[in-house]
PDB file of C-alpha atoms and ligand atoms in Angstrom:
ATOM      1  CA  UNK A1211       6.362-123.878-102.205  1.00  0.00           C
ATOM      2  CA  UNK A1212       4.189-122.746-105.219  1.00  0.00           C
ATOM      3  CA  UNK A1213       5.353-120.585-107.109  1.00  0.00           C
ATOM      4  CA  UNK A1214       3.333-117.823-108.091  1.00  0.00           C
ATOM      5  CA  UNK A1215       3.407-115.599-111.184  1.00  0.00           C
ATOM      6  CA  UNK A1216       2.246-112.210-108.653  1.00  0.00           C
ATOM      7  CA  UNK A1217       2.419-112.387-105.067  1.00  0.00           C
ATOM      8  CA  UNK A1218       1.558-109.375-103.790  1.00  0.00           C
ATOM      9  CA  UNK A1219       1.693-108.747 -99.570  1.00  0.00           C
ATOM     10  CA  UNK A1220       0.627-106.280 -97.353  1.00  0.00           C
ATOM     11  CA  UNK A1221       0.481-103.871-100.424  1.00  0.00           C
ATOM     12  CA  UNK A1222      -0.669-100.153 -99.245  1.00  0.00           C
ATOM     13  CA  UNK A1223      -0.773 -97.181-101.365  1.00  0.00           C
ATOM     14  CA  UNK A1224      -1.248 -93.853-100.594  1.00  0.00           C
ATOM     15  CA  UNK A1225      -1.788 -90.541-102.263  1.00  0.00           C
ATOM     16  CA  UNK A1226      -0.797 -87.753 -99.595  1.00  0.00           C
ATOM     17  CA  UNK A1227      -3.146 -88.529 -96.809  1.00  0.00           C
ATOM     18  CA  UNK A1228      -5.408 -90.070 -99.552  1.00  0.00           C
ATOM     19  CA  UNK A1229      -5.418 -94.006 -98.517  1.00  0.00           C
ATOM     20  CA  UNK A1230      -6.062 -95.993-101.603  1.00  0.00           C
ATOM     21  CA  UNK A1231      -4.622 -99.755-101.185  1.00  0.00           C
ATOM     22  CA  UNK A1232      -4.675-100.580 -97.754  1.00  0.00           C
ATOM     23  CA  UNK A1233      -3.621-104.310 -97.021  1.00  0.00           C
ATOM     24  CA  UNK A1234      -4.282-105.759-101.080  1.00  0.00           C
ATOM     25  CA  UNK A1235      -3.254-109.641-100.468  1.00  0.00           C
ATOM     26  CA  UNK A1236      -3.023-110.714-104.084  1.00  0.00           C
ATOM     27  CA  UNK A1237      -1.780-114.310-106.080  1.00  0.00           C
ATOM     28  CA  UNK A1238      -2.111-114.792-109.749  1.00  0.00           C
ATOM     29  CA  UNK A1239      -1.139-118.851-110.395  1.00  0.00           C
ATOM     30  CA  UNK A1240       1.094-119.817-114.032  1.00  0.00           C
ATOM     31  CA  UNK A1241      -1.713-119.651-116.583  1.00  0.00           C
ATOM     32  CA  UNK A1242      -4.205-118.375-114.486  1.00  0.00           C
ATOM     33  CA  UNK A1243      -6.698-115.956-115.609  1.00  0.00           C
ATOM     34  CA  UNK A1244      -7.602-112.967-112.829  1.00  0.00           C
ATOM     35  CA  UNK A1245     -11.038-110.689-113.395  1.00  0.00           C
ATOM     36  CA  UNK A1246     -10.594-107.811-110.893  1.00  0.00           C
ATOM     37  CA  UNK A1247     -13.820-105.953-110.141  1.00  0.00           C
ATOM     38  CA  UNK A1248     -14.616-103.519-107.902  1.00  0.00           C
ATOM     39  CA  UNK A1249     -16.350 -99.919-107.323  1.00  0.00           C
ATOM     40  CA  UNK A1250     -14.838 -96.942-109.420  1.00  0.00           C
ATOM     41  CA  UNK A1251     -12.105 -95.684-107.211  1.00  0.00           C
ATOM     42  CA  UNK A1252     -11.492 -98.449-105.337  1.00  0.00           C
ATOM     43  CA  UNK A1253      -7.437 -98.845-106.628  1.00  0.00           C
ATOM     44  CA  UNK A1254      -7.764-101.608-109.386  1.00  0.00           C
ATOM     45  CA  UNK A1255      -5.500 -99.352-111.771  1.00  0.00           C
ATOM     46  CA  UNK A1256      -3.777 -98.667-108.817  1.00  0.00           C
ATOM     47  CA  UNK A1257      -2.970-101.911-107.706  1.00  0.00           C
ATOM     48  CA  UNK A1258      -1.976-103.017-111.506  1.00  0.00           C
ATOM     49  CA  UNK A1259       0.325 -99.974-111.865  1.00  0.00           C
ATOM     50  CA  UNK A1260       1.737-100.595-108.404  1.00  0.00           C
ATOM     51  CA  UNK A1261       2.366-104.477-110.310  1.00  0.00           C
ATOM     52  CA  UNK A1262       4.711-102.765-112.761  1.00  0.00           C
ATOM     53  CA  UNK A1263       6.023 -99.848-110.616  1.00  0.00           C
ATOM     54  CA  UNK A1264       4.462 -97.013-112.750  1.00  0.00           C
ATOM     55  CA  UNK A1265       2.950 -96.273-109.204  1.00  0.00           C
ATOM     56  CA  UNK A1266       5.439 -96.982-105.667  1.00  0.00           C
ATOM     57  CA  UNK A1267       4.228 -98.714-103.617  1.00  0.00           C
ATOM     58  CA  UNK A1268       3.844 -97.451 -99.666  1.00  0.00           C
ATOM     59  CA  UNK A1269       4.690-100.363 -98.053  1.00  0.00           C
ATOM     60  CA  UNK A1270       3.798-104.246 -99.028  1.00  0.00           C
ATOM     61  CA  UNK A1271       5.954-106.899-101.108  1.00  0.00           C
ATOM     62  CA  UNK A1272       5.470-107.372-105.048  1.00  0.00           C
ATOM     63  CA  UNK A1273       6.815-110.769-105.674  1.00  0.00           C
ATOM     64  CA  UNK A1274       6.878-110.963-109.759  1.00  0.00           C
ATOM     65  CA  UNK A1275       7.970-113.891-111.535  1.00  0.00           C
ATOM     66  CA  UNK A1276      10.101-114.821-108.450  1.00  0.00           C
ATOM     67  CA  UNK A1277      11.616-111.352-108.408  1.00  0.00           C
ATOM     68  CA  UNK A1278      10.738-109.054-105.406  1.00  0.00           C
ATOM     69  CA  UNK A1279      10.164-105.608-107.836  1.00  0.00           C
ATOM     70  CA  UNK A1280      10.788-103.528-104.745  1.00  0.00           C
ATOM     71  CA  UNK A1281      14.208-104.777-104.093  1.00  0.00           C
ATOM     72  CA  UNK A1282      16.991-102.374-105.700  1.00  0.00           C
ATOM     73  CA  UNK A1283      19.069-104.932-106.997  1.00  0.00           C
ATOM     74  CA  UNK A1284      15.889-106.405-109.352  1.00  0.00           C
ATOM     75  CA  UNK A1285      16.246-104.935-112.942  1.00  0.00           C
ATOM     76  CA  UNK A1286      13.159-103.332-113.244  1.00  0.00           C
ATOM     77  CA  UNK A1287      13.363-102.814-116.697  1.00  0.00           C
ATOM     78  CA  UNK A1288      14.208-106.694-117.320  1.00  0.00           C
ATOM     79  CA  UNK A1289      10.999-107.380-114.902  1.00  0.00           C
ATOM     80  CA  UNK A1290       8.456-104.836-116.526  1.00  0.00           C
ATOM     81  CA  UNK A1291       9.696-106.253-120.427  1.00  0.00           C
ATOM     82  CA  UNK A1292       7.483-109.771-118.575  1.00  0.00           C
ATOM     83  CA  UNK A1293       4.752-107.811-118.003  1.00  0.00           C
ATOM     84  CA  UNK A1294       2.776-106.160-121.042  1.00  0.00           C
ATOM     85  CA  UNK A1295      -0.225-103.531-120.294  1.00  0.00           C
ATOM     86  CA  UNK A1296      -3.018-102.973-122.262  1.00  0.00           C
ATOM     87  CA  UNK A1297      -5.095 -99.875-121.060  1.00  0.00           C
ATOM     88  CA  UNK A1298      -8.287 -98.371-121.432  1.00  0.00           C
ATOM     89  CA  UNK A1299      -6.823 -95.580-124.061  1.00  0.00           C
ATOM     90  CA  UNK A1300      -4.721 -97.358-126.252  1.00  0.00           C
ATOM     91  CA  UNK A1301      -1.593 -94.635-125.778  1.00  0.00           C
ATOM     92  CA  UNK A1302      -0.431 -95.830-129.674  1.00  0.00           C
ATOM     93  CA  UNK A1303       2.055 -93.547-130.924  1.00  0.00           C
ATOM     94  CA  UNK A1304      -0.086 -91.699-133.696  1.00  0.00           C
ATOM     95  CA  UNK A1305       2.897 -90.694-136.196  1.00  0.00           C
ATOM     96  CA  UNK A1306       3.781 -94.046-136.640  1.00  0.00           C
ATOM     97  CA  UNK A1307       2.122 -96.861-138.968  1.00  0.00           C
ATOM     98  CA  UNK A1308       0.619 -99.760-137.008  1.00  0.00           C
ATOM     99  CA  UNK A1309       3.631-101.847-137.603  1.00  0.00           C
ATOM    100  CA  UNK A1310       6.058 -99.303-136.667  1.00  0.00           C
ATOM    101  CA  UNK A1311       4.231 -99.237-133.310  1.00  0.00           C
ATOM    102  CA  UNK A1312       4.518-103.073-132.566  1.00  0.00           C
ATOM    103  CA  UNK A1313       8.388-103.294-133.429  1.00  0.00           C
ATOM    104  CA  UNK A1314       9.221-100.327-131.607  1.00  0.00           C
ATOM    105  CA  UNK A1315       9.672-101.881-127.809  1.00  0.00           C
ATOM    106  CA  UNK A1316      11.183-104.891-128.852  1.00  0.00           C
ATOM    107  CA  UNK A1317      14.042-103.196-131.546  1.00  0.00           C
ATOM    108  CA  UNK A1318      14.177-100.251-129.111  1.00  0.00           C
ATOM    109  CA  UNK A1319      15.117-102.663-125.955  1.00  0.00           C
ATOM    110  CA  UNK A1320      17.436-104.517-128.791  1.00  0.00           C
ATOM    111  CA  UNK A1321      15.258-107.797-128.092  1.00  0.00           C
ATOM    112  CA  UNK A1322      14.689-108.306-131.932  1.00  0.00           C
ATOM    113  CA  UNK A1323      16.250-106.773-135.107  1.00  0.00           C
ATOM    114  CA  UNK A1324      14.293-105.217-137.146  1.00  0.00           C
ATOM    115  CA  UNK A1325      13.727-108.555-139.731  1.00  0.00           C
ATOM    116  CA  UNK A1326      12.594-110.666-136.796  1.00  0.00           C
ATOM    117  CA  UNK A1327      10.509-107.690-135.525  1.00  0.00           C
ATOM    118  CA  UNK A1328       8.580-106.683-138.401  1.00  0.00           C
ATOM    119  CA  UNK A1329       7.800-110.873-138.884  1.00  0.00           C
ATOM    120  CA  UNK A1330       6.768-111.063-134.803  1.00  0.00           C
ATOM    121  CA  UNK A1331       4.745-108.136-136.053  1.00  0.00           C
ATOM    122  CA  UNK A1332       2.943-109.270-138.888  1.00  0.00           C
ATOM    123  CA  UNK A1333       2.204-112.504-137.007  1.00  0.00           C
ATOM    124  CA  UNK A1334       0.705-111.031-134.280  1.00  0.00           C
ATOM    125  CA  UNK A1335      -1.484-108.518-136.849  1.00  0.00           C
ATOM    126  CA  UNK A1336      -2.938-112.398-137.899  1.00  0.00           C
ATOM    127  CA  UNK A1337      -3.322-113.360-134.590  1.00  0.00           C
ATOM    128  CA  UNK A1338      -5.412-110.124-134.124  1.00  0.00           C
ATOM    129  CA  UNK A1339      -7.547-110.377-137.353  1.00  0.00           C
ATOM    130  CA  UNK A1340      -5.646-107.431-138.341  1.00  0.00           C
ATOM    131  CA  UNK A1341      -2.988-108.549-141.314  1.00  0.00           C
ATOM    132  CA  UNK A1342      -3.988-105.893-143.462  1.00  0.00           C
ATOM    133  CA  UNK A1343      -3.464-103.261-141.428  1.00  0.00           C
ATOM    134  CA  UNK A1344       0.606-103.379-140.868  1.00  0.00           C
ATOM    135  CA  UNK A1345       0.687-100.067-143.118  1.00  0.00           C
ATOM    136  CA  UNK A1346      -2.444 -98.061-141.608  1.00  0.00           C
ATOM    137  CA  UNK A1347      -1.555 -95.222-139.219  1.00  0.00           C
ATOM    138  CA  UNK A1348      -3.440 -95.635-135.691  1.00  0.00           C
ATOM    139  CA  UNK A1349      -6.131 -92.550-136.564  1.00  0.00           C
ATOM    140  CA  UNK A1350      -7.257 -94.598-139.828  1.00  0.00           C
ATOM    141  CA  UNK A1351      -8.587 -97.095-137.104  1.00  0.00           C
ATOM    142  CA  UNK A1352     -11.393 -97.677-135.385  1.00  0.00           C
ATOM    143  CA  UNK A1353     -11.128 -97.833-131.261  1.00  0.00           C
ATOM    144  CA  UNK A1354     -11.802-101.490-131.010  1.00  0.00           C
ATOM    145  CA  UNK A1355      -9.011-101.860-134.163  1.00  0.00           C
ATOM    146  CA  UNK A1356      -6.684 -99.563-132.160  1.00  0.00           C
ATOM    147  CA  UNK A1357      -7.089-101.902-128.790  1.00  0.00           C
ATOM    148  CA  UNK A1358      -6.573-105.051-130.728  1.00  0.00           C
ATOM    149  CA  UNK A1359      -3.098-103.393-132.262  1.00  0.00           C
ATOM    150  CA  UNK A1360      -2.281-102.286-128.529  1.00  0.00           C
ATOM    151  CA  UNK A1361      -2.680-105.713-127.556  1.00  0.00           C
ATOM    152  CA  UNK A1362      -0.341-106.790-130.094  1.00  0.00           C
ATOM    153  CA  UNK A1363       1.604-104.056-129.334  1.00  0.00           C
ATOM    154  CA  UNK A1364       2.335-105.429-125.843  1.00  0.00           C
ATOM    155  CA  UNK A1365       2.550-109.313-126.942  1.00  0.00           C
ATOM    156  CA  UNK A1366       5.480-108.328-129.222  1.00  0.00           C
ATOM    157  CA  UNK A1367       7.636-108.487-126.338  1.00  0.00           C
ATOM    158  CA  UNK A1368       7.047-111.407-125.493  1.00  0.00           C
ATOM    159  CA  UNK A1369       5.645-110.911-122.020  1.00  0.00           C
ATOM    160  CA  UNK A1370       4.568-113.687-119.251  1.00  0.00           C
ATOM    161  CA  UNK A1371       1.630-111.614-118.048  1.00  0.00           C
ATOM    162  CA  UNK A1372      -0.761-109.489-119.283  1.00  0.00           C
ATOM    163  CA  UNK A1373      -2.740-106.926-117.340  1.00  0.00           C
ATOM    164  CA  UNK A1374      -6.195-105.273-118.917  1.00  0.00           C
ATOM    165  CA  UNK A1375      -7.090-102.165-117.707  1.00  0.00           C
ATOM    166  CA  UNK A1376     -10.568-101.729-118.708  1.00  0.00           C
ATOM    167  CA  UNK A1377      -9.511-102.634-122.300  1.00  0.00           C
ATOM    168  CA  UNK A1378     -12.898-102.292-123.346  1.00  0.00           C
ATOM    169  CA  UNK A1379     -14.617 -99.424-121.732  1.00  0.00           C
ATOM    170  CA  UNK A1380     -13.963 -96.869-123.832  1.00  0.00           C
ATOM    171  CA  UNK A1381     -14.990 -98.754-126.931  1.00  0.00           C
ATOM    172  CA  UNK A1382     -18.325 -98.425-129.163  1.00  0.00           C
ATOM    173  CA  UNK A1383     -20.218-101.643-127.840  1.00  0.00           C
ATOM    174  CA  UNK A1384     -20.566-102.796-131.117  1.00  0.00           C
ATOM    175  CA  UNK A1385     -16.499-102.931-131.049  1.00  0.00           C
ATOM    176  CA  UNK A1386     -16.103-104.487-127.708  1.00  0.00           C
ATOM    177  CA  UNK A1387     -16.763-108.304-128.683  1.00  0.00           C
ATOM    178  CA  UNK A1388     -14.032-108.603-131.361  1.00  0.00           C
ATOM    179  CA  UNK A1389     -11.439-107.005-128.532  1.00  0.00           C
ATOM    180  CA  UNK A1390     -12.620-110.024-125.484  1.00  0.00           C
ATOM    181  CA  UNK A1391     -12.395-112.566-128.618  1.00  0.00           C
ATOM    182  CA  UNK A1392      -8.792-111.937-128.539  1.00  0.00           C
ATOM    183  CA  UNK A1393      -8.397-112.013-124.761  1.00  0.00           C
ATOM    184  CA  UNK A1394     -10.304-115.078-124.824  1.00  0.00           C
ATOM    185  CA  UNK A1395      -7.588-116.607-127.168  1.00  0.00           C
ATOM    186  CA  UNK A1396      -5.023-115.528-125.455  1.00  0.00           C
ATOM    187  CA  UNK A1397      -6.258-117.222-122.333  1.00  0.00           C
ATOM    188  CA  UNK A1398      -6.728-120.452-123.774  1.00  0.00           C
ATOM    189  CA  UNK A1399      -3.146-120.213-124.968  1.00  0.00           C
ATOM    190  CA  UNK A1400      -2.248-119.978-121.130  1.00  0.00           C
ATOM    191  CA  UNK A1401      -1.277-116.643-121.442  1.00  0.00           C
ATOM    192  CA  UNK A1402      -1.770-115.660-117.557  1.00  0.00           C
ATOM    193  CA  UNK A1403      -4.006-112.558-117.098  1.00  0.00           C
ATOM    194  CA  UNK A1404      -5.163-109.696-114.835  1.00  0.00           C
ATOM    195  CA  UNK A1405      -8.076-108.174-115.914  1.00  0.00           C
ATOM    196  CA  UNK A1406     -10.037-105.234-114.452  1.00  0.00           C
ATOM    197  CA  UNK A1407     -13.377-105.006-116.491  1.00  0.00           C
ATOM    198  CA  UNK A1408     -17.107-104.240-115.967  1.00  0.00           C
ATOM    199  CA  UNK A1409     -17.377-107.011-118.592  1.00  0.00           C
ATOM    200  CA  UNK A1410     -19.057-109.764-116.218  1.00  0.00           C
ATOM    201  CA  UNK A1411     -19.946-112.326-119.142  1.00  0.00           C
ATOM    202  CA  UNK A1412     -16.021-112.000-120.100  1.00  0.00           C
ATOM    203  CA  UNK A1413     -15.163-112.732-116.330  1.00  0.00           C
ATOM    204  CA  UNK A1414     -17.558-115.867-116.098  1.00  0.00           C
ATOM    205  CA  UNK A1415     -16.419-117.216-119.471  1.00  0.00           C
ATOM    206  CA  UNK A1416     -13.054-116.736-118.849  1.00  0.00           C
ATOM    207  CA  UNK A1417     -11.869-115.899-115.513  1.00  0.00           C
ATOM    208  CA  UNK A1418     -10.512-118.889-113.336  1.00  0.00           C
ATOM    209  CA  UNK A1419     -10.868-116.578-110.152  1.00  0.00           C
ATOM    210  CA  UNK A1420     -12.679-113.459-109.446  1.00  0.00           C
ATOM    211  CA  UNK A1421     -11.386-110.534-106.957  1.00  0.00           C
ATOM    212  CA  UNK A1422     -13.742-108.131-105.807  1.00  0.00           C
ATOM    213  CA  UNK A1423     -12.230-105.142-104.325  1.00  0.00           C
ATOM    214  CA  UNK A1424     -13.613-102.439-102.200  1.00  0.00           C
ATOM    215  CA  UNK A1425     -12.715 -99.621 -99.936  1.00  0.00           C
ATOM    216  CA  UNK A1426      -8.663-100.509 -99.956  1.00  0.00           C
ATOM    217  CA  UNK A1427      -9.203-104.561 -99.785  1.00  0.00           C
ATOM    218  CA  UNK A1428      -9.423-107.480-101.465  1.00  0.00           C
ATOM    219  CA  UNK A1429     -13.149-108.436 -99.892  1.00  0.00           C
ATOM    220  CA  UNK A1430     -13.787-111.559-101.548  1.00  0.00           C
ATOM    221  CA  UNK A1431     -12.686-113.681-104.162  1.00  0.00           C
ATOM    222  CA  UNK A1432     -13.376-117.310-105.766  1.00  0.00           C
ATOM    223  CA  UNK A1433     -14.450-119.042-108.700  1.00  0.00           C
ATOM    224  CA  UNK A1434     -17.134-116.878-111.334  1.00  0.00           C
ATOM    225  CA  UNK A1435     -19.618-118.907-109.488  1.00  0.00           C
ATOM    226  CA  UNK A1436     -18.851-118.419-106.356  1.00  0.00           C
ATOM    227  CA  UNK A1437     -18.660-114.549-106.784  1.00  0.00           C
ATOM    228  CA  UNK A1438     -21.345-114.333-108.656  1.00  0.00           C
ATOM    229  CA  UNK A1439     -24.041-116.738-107.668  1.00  0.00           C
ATOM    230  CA  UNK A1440     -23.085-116.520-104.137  1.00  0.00           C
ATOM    231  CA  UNK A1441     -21.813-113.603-103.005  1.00  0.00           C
ATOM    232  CA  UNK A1442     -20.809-114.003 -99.109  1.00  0.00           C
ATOM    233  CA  UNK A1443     -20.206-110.095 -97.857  1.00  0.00           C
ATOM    234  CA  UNK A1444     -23.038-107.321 -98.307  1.00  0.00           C
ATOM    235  CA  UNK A1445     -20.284-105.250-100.033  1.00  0.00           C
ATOM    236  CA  UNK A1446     -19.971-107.701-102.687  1.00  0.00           C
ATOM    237  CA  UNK A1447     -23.678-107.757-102.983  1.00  0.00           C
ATOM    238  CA  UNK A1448     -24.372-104.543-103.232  1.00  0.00           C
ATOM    239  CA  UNK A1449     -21.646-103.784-106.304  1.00  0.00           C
ATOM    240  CA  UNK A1450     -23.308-106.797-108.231  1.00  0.00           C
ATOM    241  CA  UNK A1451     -26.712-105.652-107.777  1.00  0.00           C
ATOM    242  CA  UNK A1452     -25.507-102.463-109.526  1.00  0.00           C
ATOM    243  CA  UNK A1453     -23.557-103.427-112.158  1.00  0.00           C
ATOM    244  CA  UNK A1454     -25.229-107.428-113.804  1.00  0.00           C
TER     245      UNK A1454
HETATM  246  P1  ADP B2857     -10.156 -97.559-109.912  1.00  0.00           P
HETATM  247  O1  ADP B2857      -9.242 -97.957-111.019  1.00  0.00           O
HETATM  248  O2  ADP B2857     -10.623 -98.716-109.090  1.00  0.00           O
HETATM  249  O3  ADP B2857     -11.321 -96.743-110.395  1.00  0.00           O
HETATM  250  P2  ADP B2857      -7.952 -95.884-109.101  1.00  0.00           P
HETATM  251  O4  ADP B2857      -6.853 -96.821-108.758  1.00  0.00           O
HETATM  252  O5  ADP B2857      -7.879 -95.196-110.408  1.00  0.00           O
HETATM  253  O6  ADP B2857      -9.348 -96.632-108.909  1.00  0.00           O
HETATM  254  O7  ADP B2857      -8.042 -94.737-108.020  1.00  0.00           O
HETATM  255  C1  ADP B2857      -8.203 -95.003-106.643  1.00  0.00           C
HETATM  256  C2  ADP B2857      -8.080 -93.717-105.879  1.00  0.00           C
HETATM  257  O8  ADP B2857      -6.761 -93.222-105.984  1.00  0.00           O
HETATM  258  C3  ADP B2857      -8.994 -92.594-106.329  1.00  0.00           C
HETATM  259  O9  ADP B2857      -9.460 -91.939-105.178  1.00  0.00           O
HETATM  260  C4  ADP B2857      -8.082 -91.701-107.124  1.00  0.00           C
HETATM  261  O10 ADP B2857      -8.519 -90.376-107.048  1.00  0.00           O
HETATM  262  C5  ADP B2857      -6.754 -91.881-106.426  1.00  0.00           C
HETATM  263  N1  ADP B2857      -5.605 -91.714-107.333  1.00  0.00           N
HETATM  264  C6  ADP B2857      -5.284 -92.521-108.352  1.00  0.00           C
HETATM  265  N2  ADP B2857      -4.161 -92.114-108.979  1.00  0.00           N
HETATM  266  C7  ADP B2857      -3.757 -91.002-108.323  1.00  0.00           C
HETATM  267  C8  ADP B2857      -2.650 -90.094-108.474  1.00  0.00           C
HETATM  268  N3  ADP B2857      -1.723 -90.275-109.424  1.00  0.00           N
HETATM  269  N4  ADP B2857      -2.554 -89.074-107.600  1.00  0.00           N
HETATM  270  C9  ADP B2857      -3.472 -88.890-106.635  1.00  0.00           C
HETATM  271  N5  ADP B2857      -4.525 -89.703-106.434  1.00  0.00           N
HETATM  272  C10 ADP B2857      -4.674 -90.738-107.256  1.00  0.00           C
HETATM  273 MG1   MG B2858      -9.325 -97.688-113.056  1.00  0.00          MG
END
């Protein structure tokens, strides 16, 4: 049987009588990179929370890493230190310098000391074209500056997948390239990735598979090409017409 990274089953979500994810089917491969798109409102932050359990799931299976995250024998903590989040805000912790904010999870959660924190930290400043900065507080930063440390922030633990929530869409568009550069590097260091972004020349650079969501499903999905170019329902269509 293949294993899969996420393996997601019969996932529905609801808010009160508010019916968000309704039957999400949903596989993210080892290594693979994921661009969810979809309408605004359609559950793509709800279906990534939901992958972490900062949202419970109504019914469904989450099958992480092996692990089923609804059973209450998983560690959930253990499962959610595999699965780092970037989102659209940043949420860094403003009182501390950029460094303090990268070593925090990982001393915190005892993972590193703080010697073999602050070194996973300044490595991963480098890796973000951000070395200088291990001093800076987060407000001396630009939003595109603050993303890139949030992304660092979540690599420092080490994590198996990475999910984007809109990483870029609150960013100055002359900020937003730098940010996908580092995505893009991360994804051709295998790093396997769920992204939900309006960023379409991102998802046909980068993405191995595209999911289009709509109305509580998963309506179609396949290569950048195949999404893209040749769109097979109307919904699909329709959302592409609007947003390329
Ligand atoms: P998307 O990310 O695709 O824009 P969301 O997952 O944020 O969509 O939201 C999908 C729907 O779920 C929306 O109708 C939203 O109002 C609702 N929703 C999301 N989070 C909550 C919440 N915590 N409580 C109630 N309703 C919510
Ligand atoms: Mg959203």
């Amino acid at each position: 049987m293949t294993q899969y990274k996420v393996n997601v089953t019969g996932l529905k979500k609801s808010y009160g009588s508010n019916v968000v994810l309704k039957d999400i089917n949903f596989k993210v491969g080892n290594n693979e990179v994921v661009v969810l798109i979809g309408p605004s409102g359609s559950g793509k932050s709800t279906l990534l929370r939901c992958l972490n359990k900062l949202e419970e799931p109504t019914a469904g299976s989450i099958i992480i890493d092996g692990q089923d995250i609804s059973d209450p024998h998983t560690n959930l903590d253990k499962a959610r230190e595999n699965i780092g989040m970037v989102f659209q805000h940043f949420n860094l912790f403003n009182n501390m310098s950029v460094g303090e904010n990268i070593m925090l999870a990982p001393v915190e959660l005892n993972k590193l000391n703080r010697e073999e924190a602050r070194f996973v930290a300044e490595s991963l400043l480098e890796t973000v074209g951000l070395a200088d900065k291990f001093d800076a507080k987060p407000a001396s930063l630009s939003g595109g500056q603050k993303q890139r440390i949030a992304i660092a922030r979540a690599l420092a633990m080490k994590p198996d997948i990475m999910l984007f929530d809109e990483p870029t869409s609150a960013l100055d568009p002359e900020m937003v390239g730098d940010v996908l550069e580092v995505m893009k590097e991360l994804a051709k260091d295998g790093m396997t990735m769920v992204v939900v972004t309006h960023e379409m020349g991102f998802a046909k650079e980068v993405a191995d598979r595209v999911v289009f969501m709509a109305d509580g499903y998963v309506v179609e999905e396949g290569t950048p090409e195949e999404v893209f170019d040749h769109p097979q329902h109307e919904r699909t269509k329709s959302f592409l017409e609007k947003v390329i």
